[in-house]
CSV table of C-alpha atoms and ligand atoms in Angstrom, one decimal:
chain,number,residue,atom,x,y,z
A,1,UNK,CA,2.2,167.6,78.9
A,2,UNK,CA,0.7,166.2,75.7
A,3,UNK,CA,1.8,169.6,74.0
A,4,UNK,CA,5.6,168.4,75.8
A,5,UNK,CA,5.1,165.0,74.6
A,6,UNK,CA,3.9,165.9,70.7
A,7,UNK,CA,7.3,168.4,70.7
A,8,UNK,CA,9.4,165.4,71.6
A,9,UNK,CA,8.2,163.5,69.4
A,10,UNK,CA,8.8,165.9,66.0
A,11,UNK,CA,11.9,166.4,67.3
A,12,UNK,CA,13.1,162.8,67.3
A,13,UNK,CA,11.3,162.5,64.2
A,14,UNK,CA,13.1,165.1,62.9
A,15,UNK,CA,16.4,163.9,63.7
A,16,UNK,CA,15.5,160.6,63.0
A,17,UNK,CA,15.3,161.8,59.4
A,18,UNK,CA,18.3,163.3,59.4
A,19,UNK,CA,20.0,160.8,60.3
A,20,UNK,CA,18.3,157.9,58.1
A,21,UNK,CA,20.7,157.4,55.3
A,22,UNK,CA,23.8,156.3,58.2
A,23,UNK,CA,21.9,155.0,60.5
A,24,UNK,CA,19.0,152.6,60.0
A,25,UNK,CA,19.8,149.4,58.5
A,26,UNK,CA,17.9,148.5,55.5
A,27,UNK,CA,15.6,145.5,56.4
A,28,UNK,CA,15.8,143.1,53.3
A,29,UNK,CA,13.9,140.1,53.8
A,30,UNK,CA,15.0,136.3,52.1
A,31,UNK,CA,12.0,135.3,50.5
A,32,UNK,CA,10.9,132.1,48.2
A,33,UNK,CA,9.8,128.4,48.1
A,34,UNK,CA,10.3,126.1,51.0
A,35,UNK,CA,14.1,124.4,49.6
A,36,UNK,CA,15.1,127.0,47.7
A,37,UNK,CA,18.5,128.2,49.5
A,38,UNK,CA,17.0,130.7,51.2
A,39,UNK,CA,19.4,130.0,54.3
A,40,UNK,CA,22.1,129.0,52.2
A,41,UNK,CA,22.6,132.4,50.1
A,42,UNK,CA,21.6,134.1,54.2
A,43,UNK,CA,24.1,132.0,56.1
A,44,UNK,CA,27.0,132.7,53.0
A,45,UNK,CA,26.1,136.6,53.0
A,46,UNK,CA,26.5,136.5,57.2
A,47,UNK,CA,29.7,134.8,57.0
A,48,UNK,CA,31.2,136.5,54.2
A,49,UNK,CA,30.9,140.0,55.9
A,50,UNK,CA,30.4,139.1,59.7
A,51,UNK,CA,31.9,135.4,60.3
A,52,UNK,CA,28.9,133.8,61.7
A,53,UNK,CA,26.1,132.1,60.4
A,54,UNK,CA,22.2,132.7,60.7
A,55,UNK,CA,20.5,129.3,61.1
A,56,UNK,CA,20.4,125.4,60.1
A,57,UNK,CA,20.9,124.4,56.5
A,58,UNK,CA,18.7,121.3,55.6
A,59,UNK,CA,17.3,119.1,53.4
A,60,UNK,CA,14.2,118.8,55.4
A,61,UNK,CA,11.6,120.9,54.5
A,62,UNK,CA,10.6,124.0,56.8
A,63,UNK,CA,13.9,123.3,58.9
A,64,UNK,CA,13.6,127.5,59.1
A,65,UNK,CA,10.3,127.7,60.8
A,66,UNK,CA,10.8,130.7,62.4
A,67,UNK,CA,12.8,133.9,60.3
A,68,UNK,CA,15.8,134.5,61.1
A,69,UNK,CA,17.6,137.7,61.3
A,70,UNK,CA,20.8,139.3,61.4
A,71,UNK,CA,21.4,142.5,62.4
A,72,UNK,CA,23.8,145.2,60.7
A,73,UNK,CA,25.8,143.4,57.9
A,74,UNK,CA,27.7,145.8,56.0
A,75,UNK,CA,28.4,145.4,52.3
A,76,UNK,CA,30.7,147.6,51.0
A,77,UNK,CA,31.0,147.2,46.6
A,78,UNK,CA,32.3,149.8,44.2
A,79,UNK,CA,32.9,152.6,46.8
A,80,UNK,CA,29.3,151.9,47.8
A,81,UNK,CA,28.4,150.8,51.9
A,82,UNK,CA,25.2,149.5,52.4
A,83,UNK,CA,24.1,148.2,55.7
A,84,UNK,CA,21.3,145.9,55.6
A,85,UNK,CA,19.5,143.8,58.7
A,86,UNK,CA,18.9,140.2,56.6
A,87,UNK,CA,15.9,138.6,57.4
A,88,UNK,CA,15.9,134.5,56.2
A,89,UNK,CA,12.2,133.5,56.5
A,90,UNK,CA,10.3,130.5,56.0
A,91,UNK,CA,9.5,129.0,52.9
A,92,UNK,CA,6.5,130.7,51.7
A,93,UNK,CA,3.6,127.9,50.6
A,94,UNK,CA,-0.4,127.9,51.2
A,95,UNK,CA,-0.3,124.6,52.9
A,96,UNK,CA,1.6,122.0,55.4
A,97,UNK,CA,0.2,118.7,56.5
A,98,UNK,CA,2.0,117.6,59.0
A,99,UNK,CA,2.1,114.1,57.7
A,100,UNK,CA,4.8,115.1,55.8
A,101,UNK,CA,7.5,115.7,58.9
A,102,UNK,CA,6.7,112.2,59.8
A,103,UNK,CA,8.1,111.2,56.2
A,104,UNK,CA,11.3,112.4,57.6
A,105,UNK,CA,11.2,109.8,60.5
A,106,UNK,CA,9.5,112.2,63.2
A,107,UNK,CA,7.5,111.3,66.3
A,108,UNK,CA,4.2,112.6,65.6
A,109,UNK,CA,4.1,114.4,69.0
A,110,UNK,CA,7.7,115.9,67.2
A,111,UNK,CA,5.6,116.4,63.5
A,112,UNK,CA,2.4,118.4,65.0
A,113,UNK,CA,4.8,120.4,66.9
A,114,UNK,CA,7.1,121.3,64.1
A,115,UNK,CA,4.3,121.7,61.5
A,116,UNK,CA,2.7,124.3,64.1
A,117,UNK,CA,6.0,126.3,63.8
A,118,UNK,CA,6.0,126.4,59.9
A,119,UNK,CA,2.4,127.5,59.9
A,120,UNK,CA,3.4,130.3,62.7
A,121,UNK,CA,6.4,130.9,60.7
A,122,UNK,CA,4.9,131.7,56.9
A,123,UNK,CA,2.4,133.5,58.5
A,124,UNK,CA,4.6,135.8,60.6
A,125,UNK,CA,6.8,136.5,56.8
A,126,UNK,CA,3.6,137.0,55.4
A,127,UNK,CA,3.0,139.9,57.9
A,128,UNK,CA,5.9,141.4,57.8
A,129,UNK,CA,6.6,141.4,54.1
A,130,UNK,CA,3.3,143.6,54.5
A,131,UNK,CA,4.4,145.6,57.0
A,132,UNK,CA,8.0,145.4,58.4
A,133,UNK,CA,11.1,144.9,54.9
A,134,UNK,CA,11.9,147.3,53.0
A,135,UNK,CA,13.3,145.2,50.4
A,136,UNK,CA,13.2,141.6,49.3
A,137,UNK,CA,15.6,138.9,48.0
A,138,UNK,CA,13.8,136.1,46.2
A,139,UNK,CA,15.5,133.0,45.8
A,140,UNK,CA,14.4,130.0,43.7
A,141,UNK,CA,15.9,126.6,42.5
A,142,UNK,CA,16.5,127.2,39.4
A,143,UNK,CA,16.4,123.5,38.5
A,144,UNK,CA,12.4,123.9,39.0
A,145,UNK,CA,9.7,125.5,37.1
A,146,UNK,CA,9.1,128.8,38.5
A,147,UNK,CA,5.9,129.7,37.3
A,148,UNK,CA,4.0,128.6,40.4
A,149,UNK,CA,1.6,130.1,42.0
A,150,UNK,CA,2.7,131.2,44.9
A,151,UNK,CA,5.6,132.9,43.5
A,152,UNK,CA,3.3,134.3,40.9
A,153,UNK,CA,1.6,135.6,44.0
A,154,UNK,CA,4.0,136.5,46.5
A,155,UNK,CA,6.1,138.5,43.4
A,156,UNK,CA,2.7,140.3,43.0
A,157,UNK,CA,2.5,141.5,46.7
A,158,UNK,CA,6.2,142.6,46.7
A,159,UNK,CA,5.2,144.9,43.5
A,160,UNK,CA,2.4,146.2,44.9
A,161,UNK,CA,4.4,147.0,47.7
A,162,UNK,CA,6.8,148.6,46.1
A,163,UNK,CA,9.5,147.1,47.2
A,164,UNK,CA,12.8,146.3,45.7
A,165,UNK,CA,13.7,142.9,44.4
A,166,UNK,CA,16.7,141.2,43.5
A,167,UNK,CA,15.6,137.7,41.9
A,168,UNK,CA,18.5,134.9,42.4
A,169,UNK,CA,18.5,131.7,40.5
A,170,UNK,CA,20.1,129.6,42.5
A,171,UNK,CA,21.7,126.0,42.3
A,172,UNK,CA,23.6,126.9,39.4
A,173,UNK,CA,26.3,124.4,39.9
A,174,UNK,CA,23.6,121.6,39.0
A,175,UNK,CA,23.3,120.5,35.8
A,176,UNK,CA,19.0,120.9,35.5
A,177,UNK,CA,19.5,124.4,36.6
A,178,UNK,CA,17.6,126.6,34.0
A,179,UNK,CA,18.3,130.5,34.2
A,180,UNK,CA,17.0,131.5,31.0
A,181,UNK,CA,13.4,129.9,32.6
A,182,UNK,CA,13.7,131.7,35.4
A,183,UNK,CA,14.6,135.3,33.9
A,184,UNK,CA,11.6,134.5,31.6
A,185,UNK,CA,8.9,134.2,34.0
A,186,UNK,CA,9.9,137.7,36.0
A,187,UNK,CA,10.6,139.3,32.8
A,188,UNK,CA,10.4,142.7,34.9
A,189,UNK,CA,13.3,142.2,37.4
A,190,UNK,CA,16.5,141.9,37.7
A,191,UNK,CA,17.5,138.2,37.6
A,192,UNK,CA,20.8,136.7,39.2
A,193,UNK,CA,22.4,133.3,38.7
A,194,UNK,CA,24.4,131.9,41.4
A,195,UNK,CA,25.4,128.9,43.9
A,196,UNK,CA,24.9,130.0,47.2
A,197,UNK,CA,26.1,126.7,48.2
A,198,UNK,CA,29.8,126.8,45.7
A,199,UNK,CA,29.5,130.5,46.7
A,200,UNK,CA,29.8,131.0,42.7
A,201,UNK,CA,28.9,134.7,41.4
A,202,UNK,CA,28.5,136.3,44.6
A,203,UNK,CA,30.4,139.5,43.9
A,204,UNK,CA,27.7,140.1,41.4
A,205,UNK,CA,24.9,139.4,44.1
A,206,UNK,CA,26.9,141.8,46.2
A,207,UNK,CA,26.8,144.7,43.6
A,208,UNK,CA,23.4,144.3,43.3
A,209,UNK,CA,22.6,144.2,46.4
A,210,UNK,CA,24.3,147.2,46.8
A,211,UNK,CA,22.8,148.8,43.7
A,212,UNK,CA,19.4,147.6,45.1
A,213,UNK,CA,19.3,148.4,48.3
A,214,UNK,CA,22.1,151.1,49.4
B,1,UNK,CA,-23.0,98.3,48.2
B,2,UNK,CA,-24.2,101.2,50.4
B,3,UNK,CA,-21.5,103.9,51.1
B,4,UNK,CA,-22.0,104.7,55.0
B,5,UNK,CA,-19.3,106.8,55.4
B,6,UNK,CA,-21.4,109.4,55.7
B,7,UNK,CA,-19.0,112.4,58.1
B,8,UNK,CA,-22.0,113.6,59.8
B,9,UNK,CA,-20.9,117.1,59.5
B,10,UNK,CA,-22.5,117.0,56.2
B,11,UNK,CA,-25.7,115.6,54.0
B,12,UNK,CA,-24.0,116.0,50.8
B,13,UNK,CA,-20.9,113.2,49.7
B,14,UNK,CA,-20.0,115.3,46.6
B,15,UNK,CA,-18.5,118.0,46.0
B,16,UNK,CA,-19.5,121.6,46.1
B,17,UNK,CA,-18.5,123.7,44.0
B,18,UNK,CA,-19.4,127.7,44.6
B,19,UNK,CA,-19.3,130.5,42.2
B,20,UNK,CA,-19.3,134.2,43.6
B,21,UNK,CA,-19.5,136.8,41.4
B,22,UNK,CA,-17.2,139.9,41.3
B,23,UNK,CA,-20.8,141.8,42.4
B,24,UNK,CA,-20.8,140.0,45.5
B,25,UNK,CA,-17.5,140.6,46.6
B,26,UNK,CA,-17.5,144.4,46.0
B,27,UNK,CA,-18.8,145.8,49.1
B,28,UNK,CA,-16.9,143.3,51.5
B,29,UNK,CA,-13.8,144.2,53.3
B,30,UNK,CA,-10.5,142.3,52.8
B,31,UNK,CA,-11.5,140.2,56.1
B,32,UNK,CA,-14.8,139.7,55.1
B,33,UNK,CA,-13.7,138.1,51.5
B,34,UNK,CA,-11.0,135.7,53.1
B,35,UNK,CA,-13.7,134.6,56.2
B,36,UNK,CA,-16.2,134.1,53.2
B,37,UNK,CA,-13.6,131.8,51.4
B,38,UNK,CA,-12.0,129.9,54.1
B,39,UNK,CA,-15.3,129.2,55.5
B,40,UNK,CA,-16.5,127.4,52.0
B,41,UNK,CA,-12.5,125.7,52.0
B,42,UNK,CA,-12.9,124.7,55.5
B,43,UNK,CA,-16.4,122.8,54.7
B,44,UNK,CA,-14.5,121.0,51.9
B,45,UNK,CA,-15.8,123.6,48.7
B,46,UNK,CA,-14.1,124.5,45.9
B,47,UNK,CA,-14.5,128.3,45.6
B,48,UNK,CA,-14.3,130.2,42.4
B,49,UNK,CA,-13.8,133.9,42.3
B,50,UNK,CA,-15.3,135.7,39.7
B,51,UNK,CA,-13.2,138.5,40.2
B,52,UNK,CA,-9.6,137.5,42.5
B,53,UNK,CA,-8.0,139.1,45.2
B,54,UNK,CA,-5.8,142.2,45.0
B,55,UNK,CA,-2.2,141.2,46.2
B,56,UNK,CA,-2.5,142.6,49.7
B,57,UNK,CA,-5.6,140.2,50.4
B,58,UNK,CA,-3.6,137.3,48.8
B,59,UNK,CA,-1.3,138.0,51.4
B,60,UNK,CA,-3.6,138.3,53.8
B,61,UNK,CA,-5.4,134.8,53.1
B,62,UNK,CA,-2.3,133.0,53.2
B,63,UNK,CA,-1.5,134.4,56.7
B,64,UNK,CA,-5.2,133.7,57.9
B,65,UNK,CA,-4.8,130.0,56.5
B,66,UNK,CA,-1.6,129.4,58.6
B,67,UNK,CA,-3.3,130.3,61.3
B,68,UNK,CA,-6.2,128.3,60.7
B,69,UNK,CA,-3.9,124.8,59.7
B,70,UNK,CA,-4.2,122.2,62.5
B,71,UNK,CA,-3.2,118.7,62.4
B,72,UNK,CA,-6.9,117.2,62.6
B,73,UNK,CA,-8.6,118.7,59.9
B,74,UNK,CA,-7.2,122.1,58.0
B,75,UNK,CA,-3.8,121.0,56.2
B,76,UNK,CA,-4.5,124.7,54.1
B,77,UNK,CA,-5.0,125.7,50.5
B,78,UNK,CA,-4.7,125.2,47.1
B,79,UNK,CA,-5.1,128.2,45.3
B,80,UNK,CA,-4.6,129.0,41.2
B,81,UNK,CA,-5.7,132.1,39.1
B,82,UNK,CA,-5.4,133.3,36.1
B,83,UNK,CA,-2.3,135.7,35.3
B,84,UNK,CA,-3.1,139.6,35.7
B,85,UNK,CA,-4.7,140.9,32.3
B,86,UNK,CA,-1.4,143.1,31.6
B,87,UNK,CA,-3.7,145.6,29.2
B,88,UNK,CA,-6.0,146.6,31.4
B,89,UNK,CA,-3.6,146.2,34.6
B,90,UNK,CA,-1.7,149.5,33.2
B,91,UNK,CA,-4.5,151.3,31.5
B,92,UNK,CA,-4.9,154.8,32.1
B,93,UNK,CA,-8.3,155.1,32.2
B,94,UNK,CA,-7.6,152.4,34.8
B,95,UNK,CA,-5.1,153.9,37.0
B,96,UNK,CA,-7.0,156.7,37.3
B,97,UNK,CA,-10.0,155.6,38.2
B,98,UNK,CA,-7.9,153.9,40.8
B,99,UNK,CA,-8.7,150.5,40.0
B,100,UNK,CA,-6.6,148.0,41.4
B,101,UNK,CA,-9.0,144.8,40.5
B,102,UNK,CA,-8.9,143.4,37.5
B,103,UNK,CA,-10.9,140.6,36.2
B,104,UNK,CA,-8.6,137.3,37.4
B,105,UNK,CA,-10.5,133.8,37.8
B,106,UNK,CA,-9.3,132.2,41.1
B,107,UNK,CA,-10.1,128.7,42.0
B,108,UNK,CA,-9.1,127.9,45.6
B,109,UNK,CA,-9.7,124.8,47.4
B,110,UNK,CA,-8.6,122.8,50.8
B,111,UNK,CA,-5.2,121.3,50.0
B,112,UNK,CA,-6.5,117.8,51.6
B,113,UNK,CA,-8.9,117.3,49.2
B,114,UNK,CA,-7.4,118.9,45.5
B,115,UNK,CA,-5.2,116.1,44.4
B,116,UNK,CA,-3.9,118.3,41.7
B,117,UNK,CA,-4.7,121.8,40.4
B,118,UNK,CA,-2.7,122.9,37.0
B,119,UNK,CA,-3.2,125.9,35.4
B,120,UNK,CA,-2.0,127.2,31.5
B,121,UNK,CA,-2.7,130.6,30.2
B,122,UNK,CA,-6.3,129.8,29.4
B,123,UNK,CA,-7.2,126.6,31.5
B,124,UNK,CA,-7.6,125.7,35.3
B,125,UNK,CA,-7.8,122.1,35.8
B,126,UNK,CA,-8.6,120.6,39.2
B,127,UNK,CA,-8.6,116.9,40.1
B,128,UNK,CA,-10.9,116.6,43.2
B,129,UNK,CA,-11.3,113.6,45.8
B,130,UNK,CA,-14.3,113.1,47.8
B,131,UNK,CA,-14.4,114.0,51.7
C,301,GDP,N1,23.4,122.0,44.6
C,301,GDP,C1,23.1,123.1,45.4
C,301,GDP,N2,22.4,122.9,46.5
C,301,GDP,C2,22.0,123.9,47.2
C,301,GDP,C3,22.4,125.3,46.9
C,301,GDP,N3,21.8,126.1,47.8
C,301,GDP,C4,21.2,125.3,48.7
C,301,GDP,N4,21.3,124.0,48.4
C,301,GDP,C5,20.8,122.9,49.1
C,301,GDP,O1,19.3,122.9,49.1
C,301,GDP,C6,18.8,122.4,50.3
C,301,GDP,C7,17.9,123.5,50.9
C,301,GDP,O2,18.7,124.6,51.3
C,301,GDP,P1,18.2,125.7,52.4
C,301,GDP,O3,19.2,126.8,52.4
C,301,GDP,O4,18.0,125.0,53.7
C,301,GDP,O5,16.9,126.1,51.7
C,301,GDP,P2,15.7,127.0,52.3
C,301,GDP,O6,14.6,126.1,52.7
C,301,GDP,O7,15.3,127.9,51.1
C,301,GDP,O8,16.2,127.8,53.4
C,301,GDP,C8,20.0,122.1,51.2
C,301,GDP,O9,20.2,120.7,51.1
C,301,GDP,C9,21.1,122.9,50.6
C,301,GDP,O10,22.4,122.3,50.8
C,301,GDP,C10,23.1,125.5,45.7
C,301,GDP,O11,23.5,126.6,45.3
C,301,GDP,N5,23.4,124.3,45.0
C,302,MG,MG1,15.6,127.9,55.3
């Protein structure tokens, strides 16, 4: 029986690589600072090729507490198909103090509960951005400075990781927005200017992601 | 007047500040670094690392301080270090040798207590309030 079990399972594994490349969604994660438009740019990409959204949009930080994912969203550019599950996480940060929901005119009952979510949340991205994407988006405002450390940090893990990443400076329909700043401080990726909120340049997010990722 | 705020939890009103050397951390496993960290944050230290944390245990200590954040006392970390020495990062003699730690000065302290933490290329700065 284990000799039965052991054949089935190089079998599967077997076919299982055969049939990689058609079958198996690439699992890209959305990753970057709480307010970024992390679920903007996921909720545009669902839309534009599926017609229905991932989660809440909102002003409110850590509205996306727990990640978000949508299955099988297939972006075809340049003759090129790429199917890709997207996952919108939390915002990454080292901290929340849930002092700060009750500045958005929560109960506290309403705060502690919410605030245990975020922390569930970033630490569930954390986990799987060591274990479970096999590529990343990374979104920031590009009206803010984005030498921080925990971009500095979480850019660090995805390299040592391996993994592909597409950087997107985003909120360039504002006026503070600052690509050049942004392409300086990740010198060593690709970096991508766009409104996920206008929905400007998002053919050439599209191509990327399918240079990226197919 | 007499300060008698004293928190019981603790003789000490300052602030502590520890320095572990990069010799200390060696042997430890990835766990055994973060418990040894969070343990000085959660009494209210400021921890210094001699020698930082390779990426995977940064990721690691920010999923271990989410878990650890509650409402009555935790509210997380602050964390700066100095950038990655790009020289001896790509090194040869480096890579194979299979070094994956390279000198990096961290300072990391609970979030409750740094009021602010800024960093340049050569200076951390942190601005520390009493318990
Ligand atoms: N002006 C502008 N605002 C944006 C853009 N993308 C997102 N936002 C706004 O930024 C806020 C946070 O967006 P959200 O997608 O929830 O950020 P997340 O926390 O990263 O998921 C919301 O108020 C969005 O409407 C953009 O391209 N331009
Ligand atoms: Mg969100």
């Amino acid at each position: 029986m284990g000799l039965f079990a052991e054949l089935r399972d190089s079998v599967s594994r077997v076919t299982a690589s055969l049939f990689a490349d058609d079958s198996e969604p690439k699992r890209i994660g959305i990753y970057g600072p709480p307010n970024a438009g992390k679920t903007t740019l996921a909720n545009r990409i669902a839309r534009d090729w599926t017609g229905d959204a991932v989660g809440p949009e909102s002003h409110i930080p850590h509205e996306t507490r727990r990640a978000r994912r949508k299955e099988d969203v297939e972006i075809k550019r340049n003759g090129k198909t790429v199917n890709i599950d997207i996952v919108d996480t939390p915002g990454v940060t080292t901290k929340v103090d849930y002092s700060e929901f009750l500045d958005h005119d929560m109960e506290k009952d309403e705060a502690v509960r919410r605030s245990r979510e975020a922390t569930e949340g970033v630490a569930e991205a954390m986990h799987w951005l060591r274990e479970d994407v096999d590529g990343v988006i990374y979104v920031l405002d590009a009206t803010e400075d984005p030498f921080t450390q925990v971009n500095t940090m979480l850019i660090g893990i995805i390299e040592s990781r391996e993994l592909p990443v597409l950087i997107l400076a985003n909120k360039t329909d504002l006026e503070d927005a600052n690509i050049q700043r942004v392409s300086n401080a990740f010198p060593q990726h690709e970096t991508i200017p766009l409104s996920a909120l206008e929905g400007d340049n998002m053919d050439e997010v599209y191509e990327q992601i399918a240079k990226y990722f197919g | 007047m007499p300060e008698t705020t004293s928190s019981g939890d603790g003789p000490q009103e300052g602030v502590q500040i520890d320095l572990i050397s990069g010799e200390r951390m060696a042997g430890k496993t990835s766990m055994e670094k973060i418990r040894l960290i969070l343990d000085g944050v959660r009494d209210g230290n400021i921890v210094v690392l001699e020698s930082g944390l390779t990426p995977d245990e940064e990721s690691k200590l920010i999923e271990v301080t989410m878990s650890e954040i509650n409402p009555d006392g935790f509210s997380g970390i602050e964390i700066e270090s100095f950038p990655q020495d790009q020289a001896s990062d790509t090194s040869l003699l480096g890579r194979l040798m299979g070094k994956q730690e390279t000198s990096k000065l961290t300072v990391i302290g609970p979030a409750n207590q740094i009021q602010s933490l800024h960093k340049d290329e050569t200076l951390i700065s942190a601005l520390i309030s009493r318990k």
